[in-house]
Protein backbone atom coordinates (compact mmCIF):
# COMPACT_ATOMS: atom_id res chain seq x y z
CA UNK A 1 0.00 0.00 0.00
CA UNK A 2 1.38 3.43 -0.92
CA UNK A 3 2.66 5.47 2.01
CA UNK A 4 3.66 8.99 2.81
CA UNK A 5 7.32 9.10 3.78
CA UNK A 6 9.20 11.72 5.75
CA UNK A 7 12.86 12.49 6.28
CA UNK A 8 14.66 12.74 8.56
CA UNK A 9 12.95 10.71 11.25
CA UNK A 10 14.78 12.68 13.93
CA UNK A 11 16.60 15.99 13.83
CA UNK A 12 18.45 17.85 16.54
CA UNK A 13 19.36 21.46 15.89
CA UNK A 14 20.63 24.51 17.70
CA UNK A 15 18.31 27.41 18.38
CA UNK A 16 18.46 29.93 15.54
CA UNK A 17 19.42 27.38 12.89
CA UNK A 18 17.36 26.65 9.80
CA UNK A 19 15.83 23.22 9.32
CA UNK A 20 14.13 21.64 6.34
CA UNK A 21 11.75 18.76 6.83
CA UNK A 22 10.94 16.66 3.80
CA UNK A 23 7.91 14.68 2.78
CA UNK A 24 7.28 12.45 -0.21
CA UNK A 25 3.54 12.28 -0.87
CA UNK A 26 1.62 9.33 -2.22
CA UNK A 27 2.09 9.54 -5.99
CA UNK A 28 -1.36 10.64 -7.17
CA UNK A 29 -2.04 12.95 -4.24
CA UNK A 30 -2.19 16.66 -4.93
CA UNK A 31 -3.10 18.15 -1.56
CA UNK A 32 -0.46 18.43 1.11
CA UNK A 33 -0.52 19.41 4.74
CA UNK A 34 1.79 19.92 7.68
CA UNK A 35 0.75 19.37 11.26
CA UNK A 36 2.75 19.44 14.45
CA UNK A 37 2.38 17.80 17.82
CA UNK A 38 4.22 19.19 20.81
CA UNK A 39 4.90 16.40 23.28
CA UNK A 40 1.78 15.60 25.27
CA UNK A 41 -0.40 18.04 23.37
CA UNK A 42 -2.92 18.03 20.54
CA UNK A 43 -2.04 17.61 16.92
CA UNK A 44 -2.22 21.10 15.42
CA UNK A 45 -2.73 22.16 11.83
CA UNK A 46 0.01 24.31 10.33
CA UNK A 47 -0.64 24.68 6.61
CA UNK A 48 -2.32 23.19 3.56
CA UNK A 49 -0.87 23.40 0.04
CA UNK A 50 -2.34 22.82 -3.38
CA UNK A 51 -1.28 23.73 -6.89
CA UNK A 52 1.94 25.29 -5.61
CA UNK A 53 0.10 27.65 -3.32
CA UNK A 54 -0.81 27.77 0.32
CA UNK A 55 -4.55 27.09 0.67
CA UNK A 56 -4.83 27.79 4.35
CA UNK A 57 -2.52 28.39 7.27
CA UNK A 58 -2.93 28.59 11.01
CA UNK A 59 -1.74 31.25 13.40
CA UNK A 60 1.22 29.05 14.23
CA UNK A 61 2.48 29.28 10.65
CA UNK A 62 4.18 32.64 10.93
CA UNK A 63 6.92 34.21 8.84
CA UNK A 64 9.58 31.82 10.07
CA UNK A 65 7.80 28.94 8.34
CA UNK A 66 7.62 28.28 4.62
CA UNK A 67 6.56 25.40 2.40
CA UNK A 68 7.36 24.47 -1.15
CA UNK A 69 7.36 21.63 -3.61
CA UNK A 70 10.74 22.18 -5.21
CA UNK A 71 10.93 19.27 -7.62
CA UNK A 72 7.43 17.95 -8.14
CA UNK A 73 7.88 15.11 -5.69
CA UNK A 74 9.18 16.34 -2.35
CA UNK A 75 7.08 18.66 -0.21
CA UNK A 76 9.15 20.58 2.30
CA UNK A 77 8.61 22.57 5.46
CA UNK A 78 11.33 25.07 6.28
CA UNK A 79 11.75 26.68 9.66
CA UNK A 80 14.03 29.64 9.13
CA UNK A 81 15.28 30.35 12.63
CA UNK A 82 14.30 27.66 15.06
CA UNK A 83 13.15 28.40 18.59
CA UNK A 84 13.03 26.12 21.59
CA UNK A 85 9.25 25.98 21.31
CA UNK A 86 9.49 24.56 17.80
CA UNK A 87 10.50 21.24 19.34
CA UNK A 88 7.73 18.88 18.30
CA UNK A 89 6.76 16.01 16.06
CA UNK A 90 6.00 17.29 12.56
CA UNK A 91 3.62 15.27 10.44
CA UNK A 92 3.11 15.56 6.72
CA UNK A 93 -0.25 14.44 5.34
CA UNK A 94 -1.56 14.14 1.81
CA UNK A 95 -4.87 13.55 0.10
CA UNK A 96 -5.98 12.90 -3.43
CA UNK A 97 -8.14 15.26 -5.44
CA UNK A 98 -11.07 12.87 -5.61
CA UNK A 99 -11.05 12.08 -1.90
CA UNK A 100 -10.15 15.21 0.00
CA UNK A 101 -11.96 13.94 3.06
CA UNK A 102 -9.19 11.48 3.86
CA UNK A 103 -5.68 12.53 4.77
CA UNK A 104 -2.88 10.01 4.96
CA UNK A 105 -0.17 10.81 7.43
CA UNK A 106 3.54 10.17 7.27
CA UNK A 107 5.51 8.74 10.19
CA UNK A 108 6.62 12.17 11.37
CA UNK A 109 9.89 13.96 12.01
CA UNK A 110 10.84 14.51 15.61
CA UNK A 111 12.53 17.90 15.87
CA UNK A 112 14.47 18.85 18.96
CA UNK A 113 15.74 22.41 19.28
CA UNK A 114 18.48 22.94 21.85
CA UNK B 1 -14.19 27.86 14.97
CA UNK B 2 -14.75 24.18 15.45
CA UNK B 3 -13.58 22.45 18.59
CA UNK B 4 -13.20 18.77 19.34
CA UNK B 5 -13.23 17.40 22.87
CA UNK B 6 -12.22 13.99 24.13
CA UNK B 7 -13.14 13.80 27.79
CA UNK B 8 -11.33 10.56 28.58
CA UNK B 9 -7.55 11.04 28.81
CA UNK B 10 -7.08 7.31 29.44
CA UNK B 11 -9.13 4.16 29.03
CA UNK B 12 -8.38 0.57 29.80
CA UNK B 13 -9.92 -2.60 28.40
CA UNK B 14 -9.39 -6.30 28.86
CA UNK B 15 -8.26 -8.19 25.81
CA UNK B 16 -11.25 -9.52 23.81
CA UNK B 17 -13.62 -7.10 25.52
CA UNK B 18 -15.35 -4.03 24.02
CA UNK B 19 -14.47 -0.43 24.75
CA UNK B 20 -16.03 2.86 23.71
CA UNK B 21 -14.08 6.08 23.34
CA UNK B 22 -16.01 9.35 23.50
CA UNK B 23 -15.74 12.44 21.35
CA UNK B 24 -17.86 15.57 21.17
CA UNK B 25 -17.47 18.51 18.85
CA UNK B 26 -18.83 21.95 18.36
CA UNK B 27 -19.74 23.33 14.95
CA UNK B 28 -22.30 25.51 13.25
CA UNK B 29 -21.91 23.65 9.97
CA UNK B 30 -24.45 21.08 8.85
CA UNK B 31 -22.19 19.00 6.69
CA UNK B 32 -18.73 17.87 7.69
CA UNK B 33 -16.50 14.84 8.17
CA UNK B 34 -15.43 13.12 11.34
CA UNK B 35 -12.51 10.78 11.80
CA UNK B 36 -10.82 8.56 14.32
CA UNK B 37 -7.05 8.25 14.02
CA UNK B 38 -4.85 5.82 15.90
CA UNK B 39 -1.35 6.77 17.00
CA UNK B 40 0.65 3.78 18.27
CA UNK B 41 3.98 4.19 20.10
CA UNK B 42 5.69 4.48 16.70
CA UNK B 43 3.75 7.79 16.57
CA UNK B 44 2.50 7.45 12.98
CA UNK B 45 -1.11 8.57 12.63
CA UNK B 46 -3.26 5.85 11.11
CA UNK B 47 -6.80 6.44 9.88
CA UNK B 48 -9.19 4.07 11.64
CA UNK B 49 -12.61 5.15 10.45
CA UNK B 50 -14.44 8.02 8.75
CA UNK B 51 -18.00 9.32 8.98
CA UNK B 52 -19.74 11.77 6.68
CA UNK B 53 -22.24 13.89 8.58
CA UNK B 54 -24.87 13.63 5.85
CA UNK B 55 -24.98 9.85 6.25
CA UNK B 56 -27.30 8.58 8.92
CA UNK B 57 -25.79 5.11 8.92
CA UNK B 58 -22.93 4.64 11.35
CA UNK B 59 -19.61 3.72 9.75
CA UNK B 60 -18.02 0.36 10.50
CA UNK B 61 -14.61 -1.08 9.68
CA UNK B 62 -14.18 -4.65 10.89
CA UNK B 63 -13.93 -4.46 14.71
CA UNK B 64 -14.27 -0.68 14.73
CA UNK B 65 -17.61 1.13 14.59
CA UNK B 66 -18.89 4.55 15.46
CA UNK B 67 -21.98 5.89 17.15
CA UNK B 68 -22.66 9.18 15.39
CA UNK B 69 -25.27 11.34 17.09
CA UNK B 70 -25.50 14.47 14.96
CA UNK B 71 -27.99 16.36 17.12
CA UNK B 72 -25.90 15.73 20.20
CA UNK B 73 -22.65 16.41 18.27
CA UNK B 74 -21.24 13.18 19.57
CA UNK B 75 -19.00 10.73 17.72
CA UNK B 76 -17.87 7.76 19.79
CA UNK B 77 -15.64 4.90 18.67
CA UNK B 78 -16.42 1.33 19.68
CA UNK B 79 -13.68 -1.27 19.50
CA UNK B 80 -14.94 -4.83 19.72
CA UNK B 81 -12.85 -7.89 20.59
CA UNK B 82 -9.98 -5.66 21.70
CA UNK B 83 -6.50 -6.85 20.81
CA UNK B 84 -3.12 -6.00 22.30
CA UNK B 85 -2.25 -4.21 19.08
CA UNK B 86 -5.12 -1.78 19.66
CA UNK B 87 -3.17 -0.13 22.47
CA UNK B 88 -2.46 3.38 21.26
CA UNK B 89 -3.46 7.00 21.47
CA UNK B 90 -6.75 7.62 19.67
CA UNK B 91 -7.60 11.02 18.23
CA UNK B 92 -10.98 12.23 17.09
CA UNK B 93 -10.82 14.79 14.28
CA UNK B 94 -13.19 17.13 12.44
CA UNK B 95 -12.96 18.41 8.91
CA UNK B 96 -15.03 21.25 7.56
CA UNK B 97 -16.41 20.98 4.02
CA UNK B 98 -15.76 24.69 3.47
CA UNK B 99 -13.24 25.37 0.69
CA UNK B 100 -11.94 28.23 2.80
CA UNK B 101 -10.94 25.85 5.58
CA UNK B 102 -8.16 24.38 3.46
CA UNK B 103 -9.21 20.85 4.34
CA UNK B 104 -7.61 21.22 7.74
CA UNK B 105 -8.29 18.66 10.42
CA UNK B 106 -9.11 19.82 13.94
CA UNK B 107 -8.06 17.23 16.49
CA UNK B 108 -9.23 16.42 19.98
CA UNK B 109 -6.77 15.99 22.81
CA UNK B 110 -6.63 12.22 22.48
CA UNK B 111 -7.48 9.18 24.58
CA UNK B 112 -4.78 6.73 25.56
CA UNK B 113 -6.13 3.19 25.32
CA UNK B 114 -4.45 0.43 27.28
CA UNK B 115 -5.27 -3.20 26.57
CA UNK B 116 -4.73 -5.68 29.38
CA UNK B 117 -3.85 -9.29 28.49
CSV table of C-alpha atoms in Angstrom, one decimal:
chain,number,residue,atom,x,y,z
A,1,UNK,CA,0.0,0.0,0.0
A,2,UNK,CA,1.4,3.4,-0.9
A,3,UNK,CA,2.7,5.5,2.0
A,4,UNK,CA,3.7,9.0,2.8
A,5,UNK,CA,7.3,9.1,3.8
A,6,UNK,CA,9.2,11.7,5.8
A,7,UNK,CA,12.9,12.5,6.3
A,8,UNK,CA,14.7,12.7,8.6
A,9,UNK,CA,13.0,10.7,11.3
A,10,UNK,CA,14.8,12.7,13.9
A,11,UNK,CA,16.6,16.0,13.8
A,12,UNK,CA,18.5,17.9,16.5
A,13,UNK,CA,19.4,21.5,15.9
A,14,UNK,CA,20.6,24.5,17.7
A,15,UNK,CA,18.3,27.4,18.4
A,16,UNK,CA,18.5,29.9,15.5
A,17,UNK,CA,19.4,27.4,12.9
A,18,UNK,CA,17.4,26.6,9.8
A,19,UNK,CA,15.8,23.2,9.3
A,20,UNK,CA,14.1,21.6,6.3
A,21,UNK,CA,11.8,18.8,6.8
A,22,UNK,CA,10.9,16.7,3.8
A,23,UNK,CA,7.9,14.7,2.8
A,24,UNK,CA,7.3,12.5,-0.2
A,25,UNK,CA,3.5,12.3,-0.9
A,26,UNK,CA,1.6,9.3,-2.2
A,27,UNK,CA,2.1,9.5,-6.0
A,28,UNK,CA,-1.4,10.6,-7.2
A,29,UNK,CA,-2.0,12.9,-4.2
A,30,UNK,CA,-2.2,16.7,-4.9
A,31,UNK,CA,-3.1,18.2,-1.6
A,32,UNK,CA,-0.5,18.4,1.1
A,33,UNK,CA,-0.5,19.4,4.7
A,34,UNK,CA,1.8,19.9,7.7
A,35,UNK,CA,0.7,19.4,11.3
A,36,UNK,CA,2.7,19.4,14.5
A,37,UNK,CA,2.4,17.8,17.8
A,38,UNK,CA,4.2,19.2,20.8
A,39,UNK,CA,4.9,16.4,23.3
A,40,UNK,CA,1.8,15.6,25.3
A,41,UNK,CA,-0.4,18.0,23.4
A,42,UNK,CA,-2.9,18.0,20.5
A,43,UNK,CA,-2.0,17.6,16.9
A,44,UNK,CA,-2.2,21.1,15.4
A,45,UNK,CA,-2.7,22.2,11.8
A,46,UNK,CA,0.0,24.3,10.3
A,47,UNK,CA,-0.6,24.7,6.6
A,48,UNK,CA,-2.3,23.2,3.6
A,49,UNK,CA,-0.9,23.4,0.0
A,50,UNK,CA,-2.3,22.8,-3.4
A,51,UNK,CA,-1.3,23.7,-6.9
A,52,UNK,CA,1.9,25.3,-5.6
A,53,UNK,CA,0.1,27.7,-3.3
A,54,UNK,CA,-0.8,27.8,0.3
A,55,UNK,CA,-4.5,27.1,0.7
A,56,UNK,CA,-4.8,27.8,4.4
A,57,UNK,CA,-2.5,28.4,7.3
A,58,UNK,CA,-2.9,28.6,11.0
A,59,UNK,CA,-1.7,31.3,13.4
A,60,UNK,CA,1.2,29.0,14.2
A,61,UNK,CA,2.5,29.3,10.7
A,62,UNK,CA,4.2,32.6,10.9
A,63,UNK,CA,6.9,34.2,8.8
A,64,UNK,CA,9.6,31.8,10.1
A,65,UNK,CA,7.8,28.9,8.3
A,66,UNK,CA,7.6,28.3,4.6
A,67,UNK,CA,6.6,25.4,2.4
A,68,UNK,CA,7.4,24.5,-1.2
A,69,UNK,CA,7.4,21.6,-3.6
A,70,UNK,CA,10.7,22.2,-5.2
A,71,UNK,CA,10.9,19.3,-7.6
A,72,UNK,CA,7.4,17.9,-8.1
A,73,UNK,CA,7.9,15.1,-5.7
A,74,UNK,CA,9.2,16.3,-2.4
A,75,UNK,CA,7.1,18.7,-0.2
A,76,UNK,CA,9.1,20.6,2.3
A,77,UNK,CA,8.6,22.6,5.5
A,78,UNK,CA,11.3,25.1,6.3
A,79,UNK,CA,11.7,26.7,9.7
A,80,UNK,CA,14.0,29.6,9.1
A,81,UNK,CA,15.3,30.4,12.6
A,82,UNK,CA,14.3,27.7,15.1
A,83,UNK,CA,13.2,28.4,18.6
A,84,UNK,CA,13.0,26.1,21.6
A,85,UNK,CA,9.3,26.0,21.3
A,86,UNK,CA,9.5,24.6,17.8
A,87,UNK,CA,10.5,21.2,19.3
A,88,UNK,CA,7.7,18.9,18.3
A,89,UNK,CA,6.8,16.0,16.1
A,90,UNK,CA,6.0,17.3,12.6
A,91,UNK,CA,3.6,15.3,10.4
A,92,UNK,CA,3.1,15.6,6.7
A,93,UNK,CA,-0.2,14.4,5.3
A,94,UNK,CA,-1.6,14.1,1.8
A,95,UNK,CA,-4.9,13.6,0.1
A,96,UNK,CA,-6.0,12.9,-3.4
A,97,UNK,CA,-8.1,15.3,-5.4
A,98,UNK,CA,-11.1,12.9,-5.6
A,99,UNK,CA,-11.1,12.1,-1.9
A,100,UNK,CA,-10.2,15.2,0.0
A,101,UNK,CA,-12.0,13.9,3.1
A,102,UNK,CA,-9.2,11.5,3.9
A,103,UNK,CA,-5.7,12.5,4.8
A,104,UNK,CA,-2.9,10.0,5.0
A,105,UNK,CA,-0.2,10.8,7.4
A,106,UNK,CA,3.5,10.2,7.3
A,107,UNK,CA,5.5,8.7,10.2
A,108,UNK,CA,6.6,12.2,11.4
A,109,UNK,CA,9.9,14.0,12.0
A,110,UNK,CA,10.8,14.5,15.6
A,111,UNK,CA,12.5,17.9,15.9
A,112,UNK,CA,14.5,18.9,19.0
A,113,UNK,CA,15.7,22.4,19.3
A,114,UNK,CA,18.5,22.9,21.9
B,1,UNK,CA,-14.2,27.9,15.0
B,2,UNK,CA,-14.7,24.2,15.5
B,3,UNK,CA,-13.6,22.5,18.6
B,4,UNK,CA,-13.2,18.8,19.3
B,5,UNK,CA,-13.2,17.4,22.9
B,6,UNK,CA,-12.2,14.0,24.1
B,7,UNK,CA,-13.1,13.8,27.8
B,8,UNK,CA,-11.3,10.6,28.6
B,9,UNK,CA,-7.6,11.0,28.8
B,10,UNK,CA,-7.1,7.3,29.4
B,11,UNK,CA,-9.1,4.2,29.0
B,12,UNK,CA,-8.4,0.6,29.8
B,13,UNK,CA,-9.9,-2.6,28.4
B,14,UNK,CA,-9.4,-6.3,28.9
B,15,UNK,CA,-8.3,-8.2,25.8
B,16,UNK,CA,-11.2,-9.5,23.8
B,17,UNK,CA,-13.6,-7.1,25.5
B,18,UNK,CA,-15.4,-4.0,24.0
B,19,UNK,CA,-14.5,-0.4,24.8
B,20,UNK,CA,-16.0,2.9,23.7
B,21,UNK,CA,-14.1,6.1,23.3
B,22,UNK,CA,-16.0,9.4,23.5
B,23,UNK,CA,-15.7,12.4,21.3
B,24,UNK,CA,-17.9,15.6,21.2
B,25,UNK,CA,-17.5,18.5,18.9
B,26,UNK,CA,-18.8,21.9,18.4
B,27,UNK,CA,-19.7,23.3,15.0
B,28,UNK,CA,-22.3,25.5,13.3
B,29,UNK,CA,-21.9,23.7,10.0
B,30,UNK,CA,-24.5,21.1,8.9
B,31,UNK,CA,-22.2,19.0,6.7
B,32,UNK,CA,-18.7,17.9,7.7
B,33,UNK,CA,-16.5,14.8,8.2
B,34,UNK,CA,-15.4,13.1,11.3
B,35,UNK,CA,-12.5,10.8,11.8
B,36,UNK,CA,-10.8,8.6,14.3
B,37,UNK,CA,-7.1,8.3,14.0
B,38,UNK,CA,-4.8,5.8,15.9
B,39,UNK,CA,-1.4,6.8,17.0
B,40,UNK,CA,0.7,3.8,18.3
B,41,UNK,CA,4.0,4.2,20.1
B,42,UNK,CA,5.7,4.5,16.7
B,43,UNK,CA,3.8,7.8,16.6
B,44,UNK,CA,2.5,7.4,13.0
B,45,UNK,CA,-1.1,8.6,12.6
B,46,UNK,CA,-3.3,5.9,11.1
B,47,UNK,CA,-6.8,6.4,9.9
B,48,UNK,CA,-9.2,4.1,11.6
B,49,UNK,CA,-12.6,5.2,10.4
B,50,UNK,CA,-14.4,8.0,8.8
B,51,UNK,CA,-18.0,9.3,9.0
B,52,UNK,CA,-19.7,11.8,6.7
B,53,UNK,CA,-22.2,13.9,8.6
B,54,UNK,CA,-24.9,13.6,5.8
B,55,UNK,CA,-25.0,9.9,6.2
B,56,UNK,CA,-27.3,8.6,8.9
B,57,UNK,CA,-25.8,5.1,8.9
B,58,UNK,CA,-22.9,4.6,11.4
B,59,UNK,CA,-19.6,3.7,9.8
B,60,UNK,CA,-18.0,0.4,10.5
B,61,UNK,CA,-14.6,-1.1,9.7
B,62,UNK,CA,-14.2,-4.6,10.9
B,63,UNK,CA,-13.9,-4.5,14.7
B,64,UNK,CA,-14.3,-0.7,14.7
B,65,UNK,CA,-17.6,1.1,14.6
B,66,UNK,CA,-18.9,4.5,15.5
B,67,UNK,CA,-22.0,5.9,17.1
B,68,UNK,CA,-22.7,9.2,15.4
B,69,UNK,CA,-25.3,11.3,17.1
B,70,UNK,CA,-25.5,14.5,15.0
B,71,UNK,CA,-28.0,16.4,17.1
B,72,UNK,CA,-25.9,15.7,20.2
B,73,UNK,CA,-22.7,16.4,18.3
B,74,UNK,CA,-21.2,13.2,19.6
B,75,UNK,CA,-19.0,10.7,17.7
B,76,UNK,CA,-17.9,7.8,19.8
B,77,UNK,CA,-15.6,4.9,18.7
B,78,UNK,CA,-16.4,1.3,19.7
B,79,UNK,CA,-13.7,-1.3,19.5
B,80,UNK,CA,-14.9,-4.8,19.7
B,81,UNK,CA,-12.9,-7.9,20.6
B,82,UNK,CA,-10.0,-5.7,21.7
B,83,UNK,CA,-6.5,-6.8,20.8
B,84,UNK,CA,-3.1,-6.0,22.3
B,85,UNK,CA,-2.3,-4.2,19.1
B,86,UNK,CA,-5.1,-1.8,19.7
B,87,UNK,CA,-3.2,-0.1,22.5
B,88,UNK,CA,-2.5,3.4,21.3
B,89,UNK,CA,-3.5,7.0,21.5
B,90,UNK,CA,-6.7,7.6,19.7
B,91,UNK,CA,-7.6,11.0,18.2
B,92,UNK,CA,-11.0,12.2,17.1
B,93,UNK,CA,-10.8,14.8,14.3
B,94,UNK,CA,-13.2,17.1,12.4
B,95,UNK,CA,-13.0,18.4,8.9
B,96,UNK,CA,-15.0,21.3,7.6
B,97,UNK,CA,-16.4,21.0,4.0
B,98,UNK,CA,-15.8,24.7,3.5
B,99,UNK,CA,-13.2,25.4,0.7
B,100,UNK,CA,-11.9,28.2,2.8
B,101,UNK,CA,-10.9,25.9,5.6
B,102,UNK,CA,-8.2,24.4,3.5
B,103,UNK,CA,-9.2,20.9,4.3
B,104,UNK,CA,-7.6,21.2,7.7
B,105,UNK,CA,-8.3,18.7,10.4
B,106,UNK,CA,-9.1,19.8,13.9
B,107,UNK,CA,-8.1,17.2,16.5
B,108,UNK,CA,-9.2,16.4,20.0
B,109,UNK,CA,-6.8,16.0,22.8
B,110,UNK,CA,-6.6,12.2,22.5
B,111,UNK,CA,-7.5,9.2,24.6
B,112,UNK,CA,-4.8,6.7,25.6
B,113,UNK,CA,-6.1,3.2,25.3
B,114,UNK,CA,-4.4,0.4,27.3
B,115,UNK,CA,-5.3,-3.2,26.6
B,116,UNK,CA,-4.7,-5.7,29.4
B,117,UNK,CA,-3.8,-9.3,28.5
